[in-house]
PDB file of C-alpha atoms and ligand atoms in Angstrom:
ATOM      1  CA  UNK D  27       0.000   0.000   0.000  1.00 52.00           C
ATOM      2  CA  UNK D  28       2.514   3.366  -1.554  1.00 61.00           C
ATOM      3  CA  UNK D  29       5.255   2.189   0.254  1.00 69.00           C
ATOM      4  CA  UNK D  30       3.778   1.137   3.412  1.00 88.00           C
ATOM      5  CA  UNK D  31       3.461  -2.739   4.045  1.00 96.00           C
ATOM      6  CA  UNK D  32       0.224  -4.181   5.971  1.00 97.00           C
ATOM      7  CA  UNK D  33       0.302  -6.967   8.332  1.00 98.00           C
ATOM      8  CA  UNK D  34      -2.671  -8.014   9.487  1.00 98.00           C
ATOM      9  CA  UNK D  35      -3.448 -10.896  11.848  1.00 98.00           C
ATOM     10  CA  UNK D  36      -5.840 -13.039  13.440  1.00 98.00           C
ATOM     11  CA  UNK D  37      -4.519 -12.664  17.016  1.00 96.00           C
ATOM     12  CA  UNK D  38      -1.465 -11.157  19.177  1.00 96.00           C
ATOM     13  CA  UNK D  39       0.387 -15.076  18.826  1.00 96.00           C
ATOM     14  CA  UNK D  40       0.179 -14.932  15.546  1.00 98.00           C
ATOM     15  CA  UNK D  41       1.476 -11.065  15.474  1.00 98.00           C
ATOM     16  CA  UNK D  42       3.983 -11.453  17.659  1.00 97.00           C
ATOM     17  CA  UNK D  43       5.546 -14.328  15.964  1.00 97.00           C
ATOM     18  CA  UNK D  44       5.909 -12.899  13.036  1.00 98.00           C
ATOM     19  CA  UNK D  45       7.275  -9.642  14.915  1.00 98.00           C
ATOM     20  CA  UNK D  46       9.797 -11.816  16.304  1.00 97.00           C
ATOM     21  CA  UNK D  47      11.390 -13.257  12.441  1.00 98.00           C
ATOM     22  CA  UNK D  48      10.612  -9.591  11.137  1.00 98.00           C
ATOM     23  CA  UNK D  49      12.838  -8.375  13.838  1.00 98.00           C
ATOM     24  CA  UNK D  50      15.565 -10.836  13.573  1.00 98.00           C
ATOM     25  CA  UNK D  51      16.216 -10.795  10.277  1.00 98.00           C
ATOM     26  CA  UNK D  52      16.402  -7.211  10.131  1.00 98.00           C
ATOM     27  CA  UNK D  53      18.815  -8.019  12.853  1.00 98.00           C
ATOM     28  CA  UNK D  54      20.998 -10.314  10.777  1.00 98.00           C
ATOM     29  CA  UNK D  55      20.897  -8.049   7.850  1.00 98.00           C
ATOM     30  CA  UNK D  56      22.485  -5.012   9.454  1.00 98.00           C
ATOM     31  CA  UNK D  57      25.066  -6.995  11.447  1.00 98.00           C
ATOM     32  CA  UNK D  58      26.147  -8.537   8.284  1.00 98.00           C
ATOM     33  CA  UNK D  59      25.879  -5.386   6.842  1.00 98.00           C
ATOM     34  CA  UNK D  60      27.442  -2.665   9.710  1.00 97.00           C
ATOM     35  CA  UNK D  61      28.816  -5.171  12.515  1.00 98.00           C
ATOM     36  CA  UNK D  62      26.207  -3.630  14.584  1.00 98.00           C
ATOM     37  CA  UNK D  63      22.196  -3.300  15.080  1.00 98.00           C
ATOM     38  CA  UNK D  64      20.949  -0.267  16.418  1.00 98.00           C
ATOM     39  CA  UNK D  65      17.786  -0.482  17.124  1.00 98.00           C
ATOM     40  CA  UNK D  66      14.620   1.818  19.026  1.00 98.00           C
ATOM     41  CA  UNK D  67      12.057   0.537  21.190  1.00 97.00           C
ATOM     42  CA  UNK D  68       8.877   2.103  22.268  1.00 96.00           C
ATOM     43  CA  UNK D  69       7.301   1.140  25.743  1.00 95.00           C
ATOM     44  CA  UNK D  70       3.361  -0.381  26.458  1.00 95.00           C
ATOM     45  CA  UNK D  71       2.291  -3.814  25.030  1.00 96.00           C
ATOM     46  CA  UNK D  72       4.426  -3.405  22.297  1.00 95.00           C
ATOM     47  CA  UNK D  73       7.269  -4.957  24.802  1.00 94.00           C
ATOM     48  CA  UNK D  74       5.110  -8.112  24.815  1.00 94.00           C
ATOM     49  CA  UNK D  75       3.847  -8.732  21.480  1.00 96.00           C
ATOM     50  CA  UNK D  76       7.876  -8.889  21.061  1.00 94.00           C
ATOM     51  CA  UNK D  77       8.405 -11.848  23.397  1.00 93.00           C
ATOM     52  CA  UNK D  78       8.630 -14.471  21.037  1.00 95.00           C
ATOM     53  CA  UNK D  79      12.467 -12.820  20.253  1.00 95.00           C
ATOM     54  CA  UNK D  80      13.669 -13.790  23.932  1.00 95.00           C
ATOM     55  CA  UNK D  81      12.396 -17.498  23.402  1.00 95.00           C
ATOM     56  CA  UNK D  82      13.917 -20.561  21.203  1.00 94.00           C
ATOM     57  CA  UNK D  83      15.136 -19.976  18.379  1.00 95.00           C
ATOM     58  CA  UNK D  84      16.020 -16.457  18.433  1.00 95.00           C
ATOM     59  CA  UNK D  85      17.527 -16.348  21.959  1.00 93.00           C
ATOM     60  CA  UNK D  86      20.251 -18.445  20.169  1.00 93.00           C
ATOM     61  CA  UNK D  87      20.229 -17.502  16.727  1.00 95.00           C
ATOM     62  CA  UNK D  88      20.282 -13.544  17.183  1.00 97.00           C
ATOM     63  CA  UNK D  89      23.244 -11.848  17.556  1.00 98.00           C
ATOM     64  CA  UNK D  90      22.614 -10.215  20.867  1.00 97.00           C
ATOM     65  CA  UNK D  91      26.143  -8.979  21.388  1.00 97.00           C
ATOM     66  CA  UNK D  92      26.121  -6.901  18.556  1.00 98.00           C
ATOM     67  CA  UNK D  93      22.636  -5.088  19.888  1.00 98.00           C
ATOM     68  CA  UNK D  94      22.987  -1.550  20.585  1.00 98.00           C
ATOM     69  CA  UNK D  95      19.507  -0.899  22.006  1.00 97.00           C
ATOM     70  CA  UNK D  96      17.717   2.935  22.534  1.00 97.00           C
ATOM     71  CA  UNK D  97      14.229   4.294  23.006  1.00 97.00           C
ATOM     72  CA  UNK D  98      11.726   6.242  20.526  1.00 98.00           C
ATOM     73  CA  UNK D  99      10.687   7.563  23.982  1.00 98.00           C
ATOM     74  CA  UNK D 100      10.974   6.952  28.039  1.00 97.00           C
ATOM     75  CA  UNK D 101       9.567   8.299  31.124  1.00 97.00           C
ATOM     76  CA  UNK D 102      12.021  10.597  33.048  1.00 97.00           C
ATOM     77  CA  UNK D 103      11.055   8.371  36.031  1.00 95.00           C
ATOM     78  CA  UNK D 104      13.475   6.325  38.761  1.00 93.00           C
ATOM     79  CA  UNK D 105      14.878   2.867  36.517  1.00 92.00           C
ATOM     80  CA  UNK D 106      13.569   0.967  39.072  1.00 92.00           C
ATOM     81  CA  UNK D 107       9.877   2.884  38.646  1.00 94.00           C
ATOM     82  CA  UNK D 108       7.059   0.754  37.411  1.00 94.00           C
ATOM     83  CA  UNK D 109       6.282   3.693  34.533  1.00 95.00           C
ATOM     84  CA  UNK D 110      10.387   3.255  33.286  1.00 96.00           C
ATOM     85  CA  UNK D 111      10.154   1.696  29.751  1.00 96.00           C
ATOM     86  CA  UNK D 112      13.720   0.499  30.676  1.00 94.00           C
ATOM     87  CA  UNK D 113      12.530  -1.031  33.573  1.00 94.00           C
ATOM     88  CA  UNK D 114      10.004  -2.718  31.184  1.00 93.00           C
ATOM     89  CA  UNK D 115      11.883  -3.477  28.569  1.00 91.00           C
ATOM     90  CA  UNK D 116      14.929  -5.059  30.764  1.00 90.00           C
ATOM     91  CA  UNK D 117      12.886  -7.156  33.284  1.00 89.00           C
ATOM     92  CA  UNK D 118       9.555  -8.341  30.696  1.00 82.00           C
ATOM     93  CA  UNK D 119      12.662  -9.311  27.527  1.00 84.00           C
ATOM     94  CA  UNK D 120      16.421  -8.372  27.892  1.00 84.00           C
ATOM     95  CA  UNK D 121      16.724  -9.552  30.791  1.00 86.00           C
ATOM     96  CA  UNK D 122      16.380 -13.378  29.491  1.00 91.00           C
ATOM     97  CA  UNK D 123      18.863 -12.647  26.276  1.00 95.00           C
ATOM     98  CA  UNK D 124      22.474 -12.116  26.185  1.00 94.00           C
ATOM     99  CA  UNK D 125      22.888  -8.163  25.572  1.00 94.00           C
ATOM    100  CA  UNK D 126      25.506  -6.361  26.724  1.00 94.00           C
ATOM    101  CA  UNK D 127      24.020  -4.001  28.926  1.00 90.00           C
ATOM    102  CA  UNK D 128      26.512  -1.361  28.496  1.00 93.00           C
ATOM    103  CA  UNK D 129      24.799  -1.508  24.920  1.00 95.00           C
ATOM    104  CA  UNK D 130      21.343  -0.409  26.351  1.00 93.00           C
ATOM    105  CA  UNK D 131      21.141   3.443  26.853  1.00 92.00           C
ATOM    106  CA  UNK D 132      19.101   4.051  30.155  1.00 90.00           C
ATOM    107  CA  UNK D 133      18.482   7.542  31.266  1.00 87.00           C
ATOM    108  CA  UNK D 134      20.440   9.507  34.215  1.00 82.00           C
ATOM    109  CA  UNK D 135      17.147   9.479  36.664  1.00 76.00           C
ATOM    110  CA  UNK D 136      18.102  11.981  38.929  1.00 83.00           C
ATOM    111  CA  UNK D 137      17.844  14.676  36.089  1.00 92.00           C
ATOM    112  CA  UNK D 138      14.983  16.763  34.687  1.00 96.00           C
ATOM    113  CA  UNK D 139      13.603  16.193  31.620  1.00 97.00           C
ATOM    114  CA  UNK D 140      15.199  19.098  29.408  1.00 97.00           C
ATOM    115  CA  UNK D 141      18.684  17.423  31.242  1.00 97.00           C
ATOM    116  CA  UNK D 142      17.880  13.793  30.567  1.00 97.00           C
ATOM    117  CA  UNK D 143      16.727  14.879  26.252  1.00 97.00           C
ATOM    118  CA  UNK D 144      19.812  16.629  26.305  1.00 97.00           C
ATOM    119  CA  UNK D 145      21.926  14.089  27.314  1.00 96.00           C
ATOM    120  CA  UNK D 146      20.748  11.440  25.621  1.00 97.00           C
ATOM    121  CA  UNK D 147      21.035  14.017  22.322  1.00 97.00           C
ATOM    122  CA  UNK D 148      24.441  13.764  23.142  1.00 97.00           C
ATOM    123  CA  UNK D 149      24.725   9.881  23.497  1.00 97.00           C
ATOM    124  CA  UNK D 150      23.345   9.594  19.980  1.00 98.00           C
ATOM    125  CA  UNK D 151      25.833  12.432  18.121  1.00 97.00           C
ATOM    126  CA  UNK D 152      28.804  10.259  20.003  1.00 97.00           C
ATOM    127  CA  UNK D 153      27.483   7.165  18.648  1.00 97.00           C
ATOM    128  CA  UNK D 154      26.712   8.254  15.151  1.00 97.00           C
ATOM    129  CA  UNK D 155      30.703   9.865  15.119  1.00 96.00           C
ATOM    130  CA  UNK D 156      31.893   6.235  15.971  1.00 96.00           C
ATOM    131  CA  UNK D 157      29.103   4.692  13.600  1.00 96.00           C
ATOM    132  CA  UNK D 158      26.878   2.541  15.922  1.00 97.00           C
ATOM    133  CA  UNK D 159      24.492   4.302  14.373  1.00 98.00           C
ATOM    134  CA  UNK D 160      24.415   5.017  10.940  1.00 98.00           C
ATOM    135  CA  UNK D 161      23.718   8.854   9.627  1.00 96.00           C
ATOM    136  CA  UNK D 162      20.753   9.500   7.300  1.00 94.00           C
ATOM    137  CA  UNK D 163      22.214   9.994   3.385  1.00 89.00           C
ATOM    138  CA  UNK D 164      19.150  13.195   2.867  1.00 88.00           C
ATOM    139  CA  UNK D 165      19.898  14.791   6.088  1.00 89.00           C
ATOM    140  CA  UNK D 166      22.060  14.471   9.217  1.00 91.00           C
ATOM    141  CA  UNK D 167      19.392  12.559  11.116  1.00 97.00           C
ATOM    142  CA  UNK D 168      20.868   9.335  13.014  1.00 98.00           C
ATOM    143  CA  UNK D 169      19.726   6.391  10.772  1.00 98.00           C
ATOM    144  CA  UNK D 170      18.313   3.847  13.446  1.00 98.00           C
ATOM    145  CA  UNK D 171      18.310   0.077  11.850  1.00 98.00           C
ATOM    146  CA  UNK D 172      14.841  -0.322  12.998  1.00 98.00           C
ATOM    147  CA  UNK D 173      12.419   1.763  15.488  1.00 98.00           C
ATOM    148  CA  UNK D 174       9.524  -0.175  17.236  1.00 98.00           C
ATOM    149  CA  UNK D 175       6.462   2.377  17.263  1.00 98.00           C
ATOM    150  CA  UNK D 176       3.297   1.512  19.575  1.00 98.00           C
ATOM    151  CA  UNK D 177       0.108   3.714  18.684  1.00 98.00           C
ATOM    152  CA  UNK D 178      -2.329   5.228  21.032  1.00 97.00           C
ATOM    153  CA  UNK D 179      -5.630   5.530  20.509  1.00 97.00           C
ATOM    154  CA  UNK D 180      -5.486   9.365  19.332  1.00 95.00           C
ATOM    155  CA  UNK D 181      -2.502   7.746  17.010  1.00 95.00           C
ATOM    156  CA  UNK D 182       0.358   9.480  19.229  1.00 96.00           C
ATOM    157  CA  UNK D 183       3.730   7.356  18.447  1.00 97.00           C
ATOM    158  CA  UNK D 184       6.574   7.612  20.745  1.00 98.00           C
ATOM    159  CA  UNK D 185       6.041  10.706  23.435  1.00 97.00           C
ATOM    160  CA  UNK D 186       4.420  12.868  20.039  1.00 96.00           C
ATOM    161  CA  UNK D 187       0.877  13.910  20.663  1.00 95.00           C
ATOM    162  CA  UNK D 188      -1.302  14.924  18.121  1.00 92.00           C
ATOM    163  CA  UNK D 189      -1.389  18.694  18.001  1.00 89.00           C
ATOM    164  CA  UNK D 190       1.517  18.935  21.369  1.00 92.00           C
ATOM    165  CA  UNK D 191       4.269  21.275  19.975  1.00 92.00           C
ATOM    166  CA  UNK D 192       7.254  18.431  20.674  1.00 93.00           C
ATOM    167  CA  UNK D 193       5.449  16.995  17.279  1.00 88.00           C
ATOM    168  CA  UNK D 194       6.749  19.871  15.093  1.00 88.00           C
ATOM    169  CA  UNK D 195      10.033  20.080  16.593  1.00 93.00           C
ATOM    170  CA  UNK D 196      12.696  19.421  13.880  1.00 92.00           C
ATOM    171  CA  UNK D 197      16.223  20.649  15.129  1.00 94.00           C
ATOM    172  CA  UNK D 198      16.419  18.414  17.951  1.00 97.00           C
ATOM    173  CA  UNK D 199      16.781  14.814  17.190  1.00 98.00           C
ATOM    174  CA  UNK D 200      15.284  14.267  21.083  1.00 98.00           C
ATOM    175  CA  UNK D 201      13.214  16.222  23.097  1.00 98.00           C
ATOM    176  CA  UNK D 202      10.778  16.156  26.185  1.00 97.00           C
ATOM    177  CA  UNK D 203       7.451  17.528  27.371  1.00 98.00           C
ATOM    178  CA  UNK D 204       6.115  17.469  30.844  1.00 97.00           C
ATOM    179  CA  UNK D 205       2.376  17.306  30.226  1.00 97.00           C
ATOM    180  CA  UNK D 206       1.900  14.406  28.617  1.00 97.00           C
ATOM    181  CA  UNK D 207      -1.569  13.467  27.729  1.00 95.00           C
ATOM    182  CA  UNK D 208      -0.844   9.373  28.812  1.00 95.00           C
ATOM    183  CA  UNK D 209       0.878   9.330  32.651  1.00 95.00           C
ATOM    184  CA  UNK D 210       3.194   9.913  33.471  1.00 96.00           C
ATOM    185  CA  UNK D 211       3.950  13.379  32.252  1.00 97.00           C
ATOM    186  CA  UNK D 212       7.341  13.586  31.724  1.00 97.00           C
ATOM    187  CA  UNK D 213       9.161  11.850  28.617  1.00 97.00           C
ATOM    188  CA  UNK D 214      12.058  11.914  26.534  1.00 98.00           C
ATOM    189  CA  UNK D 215      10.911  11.100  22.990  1.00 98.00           C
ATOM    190  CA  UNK D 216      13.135  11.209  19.119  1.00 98.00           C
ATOM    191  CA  UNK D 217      11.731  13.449  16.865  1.00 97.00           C
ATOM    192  CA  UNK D 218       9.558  13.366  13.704  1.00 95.00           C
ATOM    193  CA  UNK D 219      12.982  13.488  11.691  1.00 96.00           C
ATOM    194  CA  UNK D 220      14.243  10.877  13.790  1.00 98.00           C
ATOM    195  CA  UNK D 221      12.061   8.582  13.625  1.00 97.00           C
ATOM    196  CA  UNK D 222      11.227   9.474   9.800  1.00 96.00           C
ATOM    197  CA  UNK D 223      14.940   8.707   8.985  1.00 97.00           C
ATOM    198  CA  UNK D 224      15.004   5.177  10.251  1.00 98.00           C
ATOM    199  CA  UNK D 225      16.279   2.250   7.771  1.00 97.00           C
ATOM    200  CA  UNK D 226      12.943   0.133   9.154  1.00 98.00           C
ATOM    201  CA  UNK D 227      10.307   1.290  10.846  1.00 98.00           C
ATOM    202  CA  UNK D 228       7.647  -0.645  12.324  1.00 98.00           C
ATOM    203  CA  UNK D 229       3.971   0.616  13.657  1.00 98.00           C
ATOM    204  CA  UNK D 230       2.598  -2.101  15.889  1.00 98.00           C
ATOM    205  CA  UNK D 231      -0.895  -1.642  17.028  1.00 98.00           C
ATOM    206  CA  UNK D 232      -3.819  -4.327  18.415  1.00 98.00           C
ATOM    207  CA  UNK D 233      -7.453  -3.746  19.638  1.00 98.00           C
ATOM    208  CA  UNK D 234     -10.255  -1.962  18.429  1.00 98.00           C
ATOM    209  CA  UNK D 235      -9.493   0.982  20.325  1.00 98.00           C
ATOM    210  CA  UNK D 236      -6.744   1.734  18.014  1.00 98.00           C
ATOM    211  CA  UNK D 237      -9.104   1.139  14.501  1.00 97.00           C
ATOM    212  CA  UNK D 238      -9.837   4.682  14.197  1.00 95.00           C
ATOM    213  CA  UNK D 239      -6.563   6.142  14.683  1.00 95.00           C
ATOM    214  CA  UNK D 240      -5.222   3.245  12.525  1.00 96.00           C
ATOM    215  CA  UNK D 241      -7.808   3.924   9.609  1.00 93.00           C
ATOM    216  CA  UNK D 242      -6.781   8.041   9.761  1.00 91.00           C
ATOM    217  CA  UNK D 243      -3.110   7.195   9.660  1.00 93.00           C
ATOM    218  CA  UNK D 244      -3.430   4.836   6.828  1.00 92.00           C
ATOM    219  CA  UNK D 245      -5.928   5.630   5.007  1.00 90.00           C
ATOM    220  CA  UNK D 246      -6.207   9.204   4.995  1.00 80.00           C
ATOM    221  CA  UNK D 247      -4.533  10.841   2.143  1.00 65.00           C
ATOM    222  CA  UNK D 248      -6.515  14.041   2.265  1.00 59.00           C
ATOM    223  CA  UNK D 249      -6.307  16.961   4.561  1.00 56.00           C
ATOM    224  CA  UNK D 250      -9.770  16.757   5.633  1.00 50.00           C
ATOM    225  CA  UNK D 251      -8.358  14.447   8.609  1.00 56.00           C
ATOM    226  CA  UNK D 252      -6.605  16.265  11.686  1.00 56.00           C
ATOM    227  CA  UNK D 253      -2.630  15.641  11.343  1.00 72.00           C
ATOM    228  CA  UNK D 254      -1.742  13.023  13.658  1.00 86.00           C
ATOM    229  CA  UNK D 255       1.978  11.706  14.514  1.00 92.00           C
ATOM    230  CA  UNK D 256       0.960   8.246  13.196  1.00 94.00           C
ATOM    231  CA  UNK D 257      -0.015   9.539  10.085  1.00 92.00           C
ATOM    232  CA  UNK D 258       3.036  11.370   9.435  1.00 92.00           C
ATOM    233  CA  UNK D 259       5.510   8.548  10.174  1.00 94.00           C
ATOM    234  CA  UNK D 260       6.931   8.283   6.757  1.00 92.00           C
ATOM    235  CA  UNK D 261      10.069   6.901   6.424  1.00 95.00           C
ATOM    236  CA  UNK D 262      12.105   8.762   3.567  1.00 93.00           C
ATOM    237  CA  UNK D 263      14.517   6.778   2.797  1.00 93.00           C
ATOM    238  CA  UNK D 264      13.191   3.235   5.023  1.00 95.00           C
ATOM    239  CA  UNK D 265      10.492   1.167   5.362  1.00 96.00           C
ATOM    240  CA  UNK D 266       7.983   1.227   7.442  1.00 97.00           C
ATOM    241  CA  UNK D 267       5.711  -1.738   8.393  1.00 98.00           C
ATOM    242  CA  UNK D 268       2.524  -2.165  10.353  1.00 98.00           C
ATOM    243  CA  UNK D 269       1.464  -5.069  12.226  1.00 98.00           C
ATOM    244  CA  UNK D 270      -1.915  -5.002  13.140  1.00 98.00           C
ATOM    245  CA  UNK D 271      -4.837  -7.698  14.124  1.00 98.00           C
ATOM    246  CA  UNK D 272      -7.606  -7.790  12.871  1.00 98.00           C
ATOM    247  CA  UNK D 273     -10.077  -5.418  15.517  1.00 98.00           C
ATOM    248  CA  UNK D 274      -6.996  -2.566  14.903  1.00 98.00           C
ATOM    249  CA  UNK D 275      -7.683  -2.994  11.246  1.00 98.00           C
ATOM    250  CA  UNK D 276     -11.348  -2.918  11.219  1.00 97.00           C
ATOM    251  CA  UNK D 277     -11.789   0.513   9.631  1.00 96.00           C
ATOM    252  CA  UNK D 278      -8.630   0.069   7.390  1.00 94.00           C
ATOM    253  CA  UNK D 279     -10.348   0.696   4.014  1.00 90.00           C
ATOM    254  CA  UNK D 280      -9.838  -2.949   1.659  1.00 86.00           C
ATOM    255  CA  UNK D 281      -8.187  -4.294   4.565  1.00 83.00           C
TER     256      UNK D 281
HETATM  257  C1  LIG R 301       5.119   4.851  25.881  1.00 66.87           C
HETATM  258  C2  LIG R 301       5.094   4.282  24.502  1.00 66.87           C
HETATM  259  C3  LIG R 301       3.899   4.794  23.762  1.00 66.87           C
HETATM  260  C4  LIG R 301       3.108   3.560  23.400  1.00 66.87           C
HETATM  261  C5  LIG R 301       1.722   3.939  22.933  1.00 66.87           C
HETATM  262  C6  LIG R 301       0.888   2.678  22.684  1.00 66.87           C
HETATM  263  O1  LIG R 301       6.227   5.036  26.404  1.00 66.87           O
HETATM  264  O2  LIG R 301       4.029   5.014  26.437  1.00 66.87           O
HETATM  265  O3  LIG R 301       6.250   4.445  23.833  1.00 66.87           O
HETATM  266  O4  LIG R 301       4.203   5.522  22.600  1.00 66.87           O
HETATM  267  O5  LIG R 301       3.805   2.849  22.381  1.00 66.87           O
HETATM  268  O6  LIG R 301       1.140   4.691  23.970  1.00 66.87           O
HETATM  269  O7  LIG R 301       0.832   1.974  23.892  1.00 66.87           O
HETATM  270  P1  LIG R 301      -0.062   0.630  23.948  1.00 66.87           P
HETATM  271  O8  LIG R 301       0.430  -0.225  22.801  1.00 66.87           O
HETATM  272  O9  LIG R 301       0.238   0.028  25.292  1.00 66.87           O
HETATM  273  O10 LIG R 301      -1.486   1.066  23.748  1.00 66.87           O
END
């Protein structure tokens, strides 16, 4: 569908196996490729319909060592806090694979949100200068090998609200609010440009609560629909997948 690929499935097992292959052969191709994987993960159930990749055979067969693994967005909360998508991330998945946990960026939680965006900023310019992550060949945009995108309901992606001024920011490759619309209000989250100058991206949404949001952002090529950060995650120079079952892809027109 114009350079987006559908996946649609009967049920989260079915999604989240396939989630797992899609994952880990995008894995294989950019260690074969770069010696590295650098890859973005988003928080909420997206961390579970990718649990399938810490079980046979891709606890084995995956390169884990070579993983250098980041966030499309966390919660400027304690690591140890049950709203920390580290915290999430590590215990529900890494924690039961071999990563190098040096490899896994985890914010400085004793900082404020402007510090912790800012910091991390800097991370990612020290680890696109050494080439863990690649740099986009349109702009200067870190190229992430593959960002994991959950959708909300009102189709925010990341820590990007519809119609919240972080979603137009385009200087900064991260940035933070402190009133964010889903708790806990304050986040660190990449940018549009970021996330639009990914080699992969995919958008992984389930339930019917996300049909609307996922009809909008798929479907709607006029203006006549507000602008939402789902809709606009385009990658230019990527691809950009979405796995959906079938209740989130009720509405999606042919679907
Ligand atoms: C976060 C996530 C956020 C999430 C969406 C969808 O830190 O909250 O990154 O962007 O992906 O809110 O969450 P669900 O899939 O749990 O509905």
């Amino acid at each position: 569908k114009d350079g987006r690929e559908l996946r649609i499935f009967e049920n989260a097992d079915e999604l989240s196996c396939n989630f797992a292959e899609y994952i880990a052969e995008l894995s294989e191709v950019s260690i074969k490729e770069r010696g590295v994987f650098a890859i973005a993960l988003s928080g909420g159930s997206l961390v579970k319909l990718m649990g399938k990749l810490s079980e046979a055979p891709y606890n084995k067969t995956v390169d884990w060592a070579k993983w250098y693994i980041f966030w499309a967005d966390e919660r400027v909360v304690a690591k140890s806090h049950a709203d920390s998508n580290y915290k999430l991330v590590k215990d529900g998945f890494l924690s039961k694979v071999p990563i190098i946990h040096s490899h896994m960026h985890s914010i400085n939680d004793s900082v404020t949100a402007e510090q912790a965006a800012e910091d991390y900023e800097f991370v990612i310019r020290q680890l696109v200068k050494t080439r863990v992550i690649s740099v986009s060949e349109i702009n200067d945009c870190p190229k992430f090998d593959l960002i994991l995108l959950g959708m909300g309901p009102d189709g925010h992606v990341a820590s990007l609200f519809p119609n919240h001024p972080a979603f137009s920011e385009k200087e900064q490759w991260v940035t933070f609010i402190t009133d964010s619309p889903k708790a806990p209000p304050e986040r660190i989250t990449f940018t549009l440009p970021v996330i639009n100058s990914a080699a992969n991206v995919a958008v992984v949404a389930t339930g019917a609560n996300k049909a609307e949001a996922a009809h909008v952002a798929i479907d709607s090529a006029g203006a006549d629909y507000p602008a939402l950060p789902a809709k606009m995650v385009r990658p230019i120079n990527g691809e950009l997948v979405w796995f959906l079952d079938i209740a989130a892809a009720s509405k999606i027109e042919g679907a």
